[in-house]
Coordinates of C-alpha atoms and ligand atoms in Angstrom, one line a residue:
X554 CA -48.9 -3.5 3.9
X555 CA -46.5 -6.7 3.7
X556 CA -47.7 -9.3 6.2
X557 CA -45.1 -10.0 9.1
X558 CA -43.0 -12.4 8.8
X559 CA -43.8 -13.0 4.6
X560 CA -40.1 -13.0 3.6
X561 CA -39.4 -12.4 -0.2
X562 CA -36.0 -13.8 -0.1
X563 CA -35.3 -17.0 1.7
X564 CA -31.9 -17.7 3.4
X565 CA -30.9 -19.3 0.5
X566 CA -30.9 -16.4 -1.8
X567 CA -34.2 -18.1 -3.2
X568 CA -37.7 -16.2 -4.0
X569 CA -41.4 -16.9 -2.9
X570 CA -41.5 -19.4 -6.2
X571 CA -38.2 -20.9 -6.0
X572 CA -36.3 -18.4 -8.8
X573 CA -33.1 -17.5 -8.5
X574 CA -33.3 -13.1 -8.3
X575 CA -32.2 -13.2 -12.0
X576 CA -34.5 -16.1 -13.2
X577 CA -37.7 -15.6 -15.5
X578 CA -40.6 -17.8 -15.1
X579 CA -41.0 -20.8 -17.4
X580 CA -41.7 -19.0 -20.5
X581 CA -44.5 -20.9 -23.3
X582 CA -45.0 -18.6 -26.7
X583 CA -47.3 -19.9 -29.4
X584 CA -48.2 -17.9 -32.8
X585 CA -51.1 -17.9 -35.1
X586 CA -53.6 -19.7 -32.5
X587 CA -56.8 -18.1 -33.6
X588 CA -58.1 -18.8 -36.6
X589 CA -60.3 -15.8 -37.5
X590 CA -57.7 -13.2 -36.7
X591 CA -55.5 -11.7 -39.4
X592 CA -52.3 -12.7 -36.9
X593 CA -52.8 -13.8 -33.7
X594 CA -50.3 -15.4 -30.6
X595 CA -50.3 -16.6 -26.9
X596 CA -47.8 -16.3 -24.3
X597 CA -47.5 -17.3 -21.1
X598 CA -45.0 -16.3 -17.9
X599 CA -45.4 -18.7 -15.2
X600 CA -48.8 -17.7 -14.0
X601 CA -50.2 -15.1 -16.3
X602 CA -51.3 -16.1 -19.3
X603 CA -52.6 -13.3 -22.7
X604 CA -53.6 -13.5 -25.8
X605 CA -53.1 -11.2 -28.4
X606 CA -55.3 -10.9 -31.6
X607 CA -54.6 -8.5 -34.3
X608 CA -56.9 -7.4 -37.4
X609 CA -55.8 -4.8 -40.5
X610 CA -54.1 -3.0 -42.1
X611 CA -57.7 -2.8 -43.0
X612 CA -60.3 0.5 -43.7
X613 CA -61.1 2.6 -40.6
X614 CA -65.0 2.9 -39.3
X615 CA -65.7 6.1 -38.2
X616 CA -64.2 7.3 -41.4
X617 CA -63.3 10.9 -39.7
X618 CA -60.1 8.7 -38.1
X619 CA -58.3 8.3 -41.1
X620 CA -55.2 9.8 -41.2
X621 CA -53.9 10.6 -44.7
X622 CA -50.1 9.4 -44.6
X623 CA -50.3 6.5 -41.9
X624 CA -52.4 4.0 -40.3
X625 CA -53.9 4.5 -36.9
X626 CA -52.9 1.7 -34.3
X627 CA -55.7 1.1 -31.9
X628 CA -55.1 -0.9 -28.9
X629 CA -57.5 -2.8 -26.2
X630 CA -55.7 -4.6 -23.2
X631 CA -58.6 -6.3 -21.4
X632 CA -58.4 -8.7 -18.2
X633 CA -61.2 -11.0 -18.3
X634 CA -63.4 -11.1 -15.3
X635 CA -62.1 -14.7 -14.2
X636 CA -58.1 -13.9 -14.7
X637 CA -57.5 -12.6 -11.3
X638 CA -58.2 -13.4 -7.4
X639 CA -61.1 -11.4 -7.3
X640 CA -63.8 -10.9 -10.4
X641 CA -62.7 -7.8 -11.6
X642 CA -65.6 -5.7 -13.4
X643 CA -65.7 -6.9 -17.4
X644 CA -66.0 -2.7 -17.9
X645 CA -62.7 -1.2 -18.7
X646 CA -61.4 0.8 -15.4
X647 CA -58.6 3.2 -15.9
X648 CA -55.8 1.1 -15.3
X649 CA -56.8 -0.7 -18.5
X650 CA -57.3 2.7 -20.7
X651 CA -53.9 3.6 -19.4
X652 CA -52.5 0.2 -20.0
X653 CA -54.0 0.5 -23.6
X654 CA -52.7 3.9 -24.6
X655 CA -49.0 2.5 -23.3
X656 CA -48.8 -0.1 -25.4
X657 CA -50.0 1.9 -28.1
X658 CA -47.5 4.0 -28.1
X659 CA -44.6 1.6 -27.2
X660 CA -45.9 -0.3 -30.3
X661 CA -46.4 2.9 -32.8
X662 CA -42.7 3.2 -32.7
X663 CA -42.2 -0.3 -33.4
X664 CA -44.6 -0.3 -36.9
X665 CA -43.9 1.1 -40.0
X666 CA -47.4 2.9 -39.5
X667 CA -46.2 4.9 -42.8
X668 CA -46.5 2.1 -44.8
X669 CA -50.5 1.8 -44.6
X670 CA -52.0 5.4 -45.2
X671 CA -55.7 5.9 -44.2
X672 CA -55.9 2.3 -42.5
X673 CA -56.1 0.9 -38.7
X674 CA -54.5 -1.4 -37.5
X675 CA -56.0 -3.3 -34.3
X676 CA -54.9 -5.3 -31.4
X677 CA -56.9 -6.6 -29.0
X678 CA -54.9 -8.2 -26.0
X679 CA -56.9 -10.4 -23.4
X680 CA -55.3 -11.7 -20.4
X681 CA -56.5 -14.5 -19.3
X682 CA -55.0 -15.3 -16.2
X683 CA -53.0 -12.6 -14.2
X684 CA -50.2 -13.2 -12.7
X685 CA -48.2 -9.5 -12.8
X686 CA -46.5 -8.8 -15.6
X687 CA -49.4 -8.6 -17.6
X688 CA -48.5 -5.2 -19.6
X689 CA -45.4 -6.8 -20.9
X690 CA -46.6 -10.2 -21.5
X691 CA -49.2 -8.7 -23.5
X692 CA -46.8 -6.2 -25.5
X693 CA -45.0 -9.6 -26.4
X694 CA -48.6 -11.3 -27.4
X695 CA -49.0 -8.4 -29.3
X696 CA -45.5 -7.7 -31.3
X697 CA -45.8 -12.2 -32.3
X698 CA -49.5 -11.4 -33.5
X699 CA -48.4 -8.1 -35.6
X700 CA -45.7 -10.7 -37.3
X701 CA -47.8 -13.1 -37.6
X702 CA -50.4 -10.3 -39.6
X703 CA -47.2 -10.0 -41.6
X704 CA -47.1 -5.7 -40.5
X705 CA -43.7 -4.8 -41.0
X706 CA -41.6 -3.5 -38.0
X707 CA -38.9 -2.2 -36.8
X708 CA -37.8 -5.2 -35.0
X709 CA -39.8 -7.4 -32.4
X710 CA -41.3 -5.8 -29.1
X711 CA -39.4 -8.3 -25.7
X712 CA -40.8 -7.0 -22.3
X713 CA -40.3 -7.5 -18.8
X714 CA -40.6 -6.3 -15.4
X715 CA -38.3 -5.9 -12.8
X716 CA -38.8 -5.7 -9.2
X717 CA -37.2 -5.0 -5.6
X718 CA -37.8 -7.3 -2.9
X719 CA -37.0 -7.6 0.8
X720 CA -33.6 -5.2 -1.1
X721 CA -33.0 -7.0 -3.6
X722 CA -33.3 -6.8 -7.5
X723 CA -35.4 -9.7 -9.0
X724 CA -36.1 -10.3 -12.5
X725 CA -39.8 -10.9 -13.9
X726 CA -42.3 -10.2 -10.7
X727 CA -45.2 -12.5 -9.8
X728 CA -48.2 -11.4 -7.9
X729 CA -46.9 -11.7 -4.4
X730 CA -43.7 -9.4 -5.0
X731 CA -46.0 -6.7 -7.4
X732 CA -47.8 -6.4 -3.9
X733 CA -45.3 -6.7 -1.2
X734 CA -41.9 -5.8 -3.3
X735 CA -40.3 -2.0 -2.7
X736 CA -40.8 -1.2 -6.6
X737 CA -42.0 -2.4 -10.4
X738 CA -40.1 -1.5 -13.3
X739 CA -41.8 -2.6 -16.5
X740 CA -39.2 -2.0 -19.7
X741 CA -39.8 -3.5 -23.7
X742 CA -37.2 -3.1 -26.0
X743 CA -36.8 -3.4 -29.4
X744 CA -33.6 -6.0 -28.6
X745 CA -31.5 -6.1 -31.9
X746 CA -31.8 -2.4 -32.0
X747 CA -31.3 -1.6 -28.3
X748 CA -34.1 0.5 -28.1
X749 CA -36.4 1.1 -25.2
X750 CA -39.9 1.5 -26.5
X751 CA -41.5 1.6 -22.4
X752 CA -40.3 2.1 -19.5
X753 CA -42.8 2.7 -16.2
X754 CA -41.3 2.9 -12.7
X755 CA -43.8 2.2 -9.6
X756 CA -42.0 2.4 -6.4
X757 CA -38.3 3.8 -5.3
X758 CA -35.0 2.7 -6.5
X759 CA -31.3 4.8 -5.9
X760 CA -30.0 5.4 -9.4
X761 CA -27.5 2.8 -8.9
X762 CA -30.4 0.2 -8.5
X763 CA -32.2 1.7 -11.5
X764 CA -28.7 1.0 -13.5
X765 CA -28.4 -2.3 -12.1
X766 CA -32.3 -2.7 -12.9
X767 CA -31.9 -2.1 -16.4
X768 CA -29.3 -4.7 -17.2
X769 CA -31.2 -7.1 -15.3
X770 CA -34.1 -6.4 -17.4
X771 CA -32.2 -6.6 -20.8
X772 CA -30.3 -9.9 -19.6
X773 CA -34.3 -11.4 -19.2
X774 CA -35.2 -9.3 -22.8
X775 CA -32.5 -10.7 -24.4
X776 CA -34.1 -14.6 -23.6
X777 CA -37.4 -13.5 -24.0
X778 CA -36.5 -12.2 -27.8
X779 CA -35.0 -15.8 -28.5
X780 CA -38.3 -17.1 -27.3
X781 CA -40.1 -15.2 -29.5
X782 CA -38.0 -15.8 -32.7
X783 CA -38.3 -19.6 -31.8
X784 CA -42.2 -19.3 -31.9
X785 CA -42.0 -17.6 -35.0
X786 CA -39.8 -20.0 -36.4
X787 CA -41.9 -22.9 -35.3
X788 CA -44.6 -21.8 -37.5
X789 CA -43.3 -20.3 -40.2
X790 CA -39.7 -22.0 -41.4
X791 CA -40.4 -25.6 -39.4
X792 CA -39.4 -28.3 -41.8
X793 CA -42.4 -30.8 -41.7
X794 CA -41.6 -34.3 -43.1
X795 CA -43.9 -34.2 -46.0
X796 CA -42.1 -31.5 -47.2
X797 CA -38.8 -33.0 -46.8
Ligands
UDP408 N1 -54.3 -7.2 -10.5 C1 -55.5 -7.7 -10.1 N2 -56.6 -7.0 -10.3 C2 -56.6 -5.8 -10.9 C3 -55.3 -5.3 -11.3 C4 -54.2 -6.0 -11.1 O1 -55.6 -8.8 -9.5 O2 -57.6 -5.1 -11.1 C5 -53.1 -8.0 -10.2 C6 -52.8 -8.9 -11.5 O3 -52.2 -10.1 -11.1 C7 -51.7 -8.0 -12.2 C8 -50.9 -7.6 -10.9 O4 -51.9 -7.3 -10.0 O5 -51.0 -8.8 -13.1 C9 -50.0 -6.4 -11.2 O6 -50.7 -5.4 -11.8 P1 -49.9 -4.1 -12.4 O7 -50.9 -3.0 -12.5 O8 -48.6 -3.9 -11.8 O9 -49.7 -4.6 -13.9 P2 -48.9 -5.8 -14.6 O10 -47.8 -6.2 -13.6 O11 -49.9 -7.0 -14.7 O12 -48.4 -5.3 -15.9

């Protein structure tokens, strides 16, 4: 139940955090930050924050896996006891196991799993602080870390959720409007090729609003893949001044 009087929109049009409806949070993307991973990477959306570690192509253990013409993707998404409000159990609960078998399959159609016959590939995505919008911040984490393992894809993974509040269509929910909002529509695409690879819907929208949802949500993919390609960039084709 929303507490009376909490008003999503303010008279000015504004939301609980100051954002214009179609506004993301301030967006930070960082690849190859852990060391011991084959291809790892960080991103951050205003309050929630994931990383995103990823080992393989590499041989699978238990052996009776292996799949002859493919590699296996196996996916964790984990929240850490300390990344939200209340502790939440380190024990995987079922939200998680679903979260994981999502992004596993939004991400098999991204890989060229074909490539890598009787291998696994694995990502492991932690979020470290949760601010909604976890699934598709992590899917992002996940498609930079897969780059930066150098797994070939189809194109990058950008994801993000839009909500309805107090009527209205926001772009890229926090917390607050997850819990008190009228619905939650998480979408990733594959951007260049116009492809949606996941698309959940929690709540009720008219199928003009879904419509109207889903340009919303490409408008904020289309920024979020320029972010992406920048952090790539940034490590792999920056110019440093010993090598000029
Ligand atoms: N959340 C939480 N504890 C939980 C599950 C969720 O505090 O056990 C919060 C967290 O901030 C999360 C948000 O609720 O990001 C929305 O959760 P949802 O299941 O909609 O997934 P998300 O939006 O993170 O993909």
């Amino acid at each position: 139940m929303k507490p009376e009087g909490l008003k999503l929109i303010n008279e000015e049009g504004l939301r609980v955090d100051g954002r214009k409806p179609d506004e993301l949070r301030p967006v930070v993307m960082e690849v190859g930050v852990l060391k011991n991973a084959d291809g790892s990477a960080y991103v951050q959306q205003g309050n929630t924050k994931v990383i995103a570690a990823v080992y393989g192509p590499r041989e699978i253990h238990p052996k009776h896996l292996t799949l002859p013409d493919r590699a296996i993707l196996r996916t964790r998404y984990h929240m850490v006891p300390y990344s939200t409000d209340e502790r939440k159990s380190p024990a995987p609960t079922r939200r998680e196991i679903e979260l994981s078998k999502v992004i596993r399959e939004a991400l098999e159609s991204v890989i060229f799993v074909e490539l890598y016959p009787r291998t696994t590939i694995d990502v492991f995505i932690e979020v470290i602080q949760a601010d909604a919008g976890t699934r598709t911040a992590g899917i992002m984490a996940a498609s930079l870390a897969l780059a930066d393992a150098g797994i070939p894809m189809r194109d990058l993974v950008a994801a993000v959720a839009v909500g309805k509040v107090d009527g209205q269509l926001v772009l890229d929910i926090n917390q607050l409007e997850d819990e008190y909002g009228e619905a939650d529509m998480p979408i990733a695409m594959m951007p260049s090729l116009g492809k949606i690879v996941l698309l959940q819907l929690n709540g009720v929208l008219t199928e003009e609003e879904f419509k109207q949802a889903l340009q919303l949500a490409k408008k904020g993919i289309m920024k979020l893949y320029e972010y992406e390609q920048q952090a790539l960039r940034k490590k792999y084709v920056e110019i440093k001044p010993e090598e000029v």
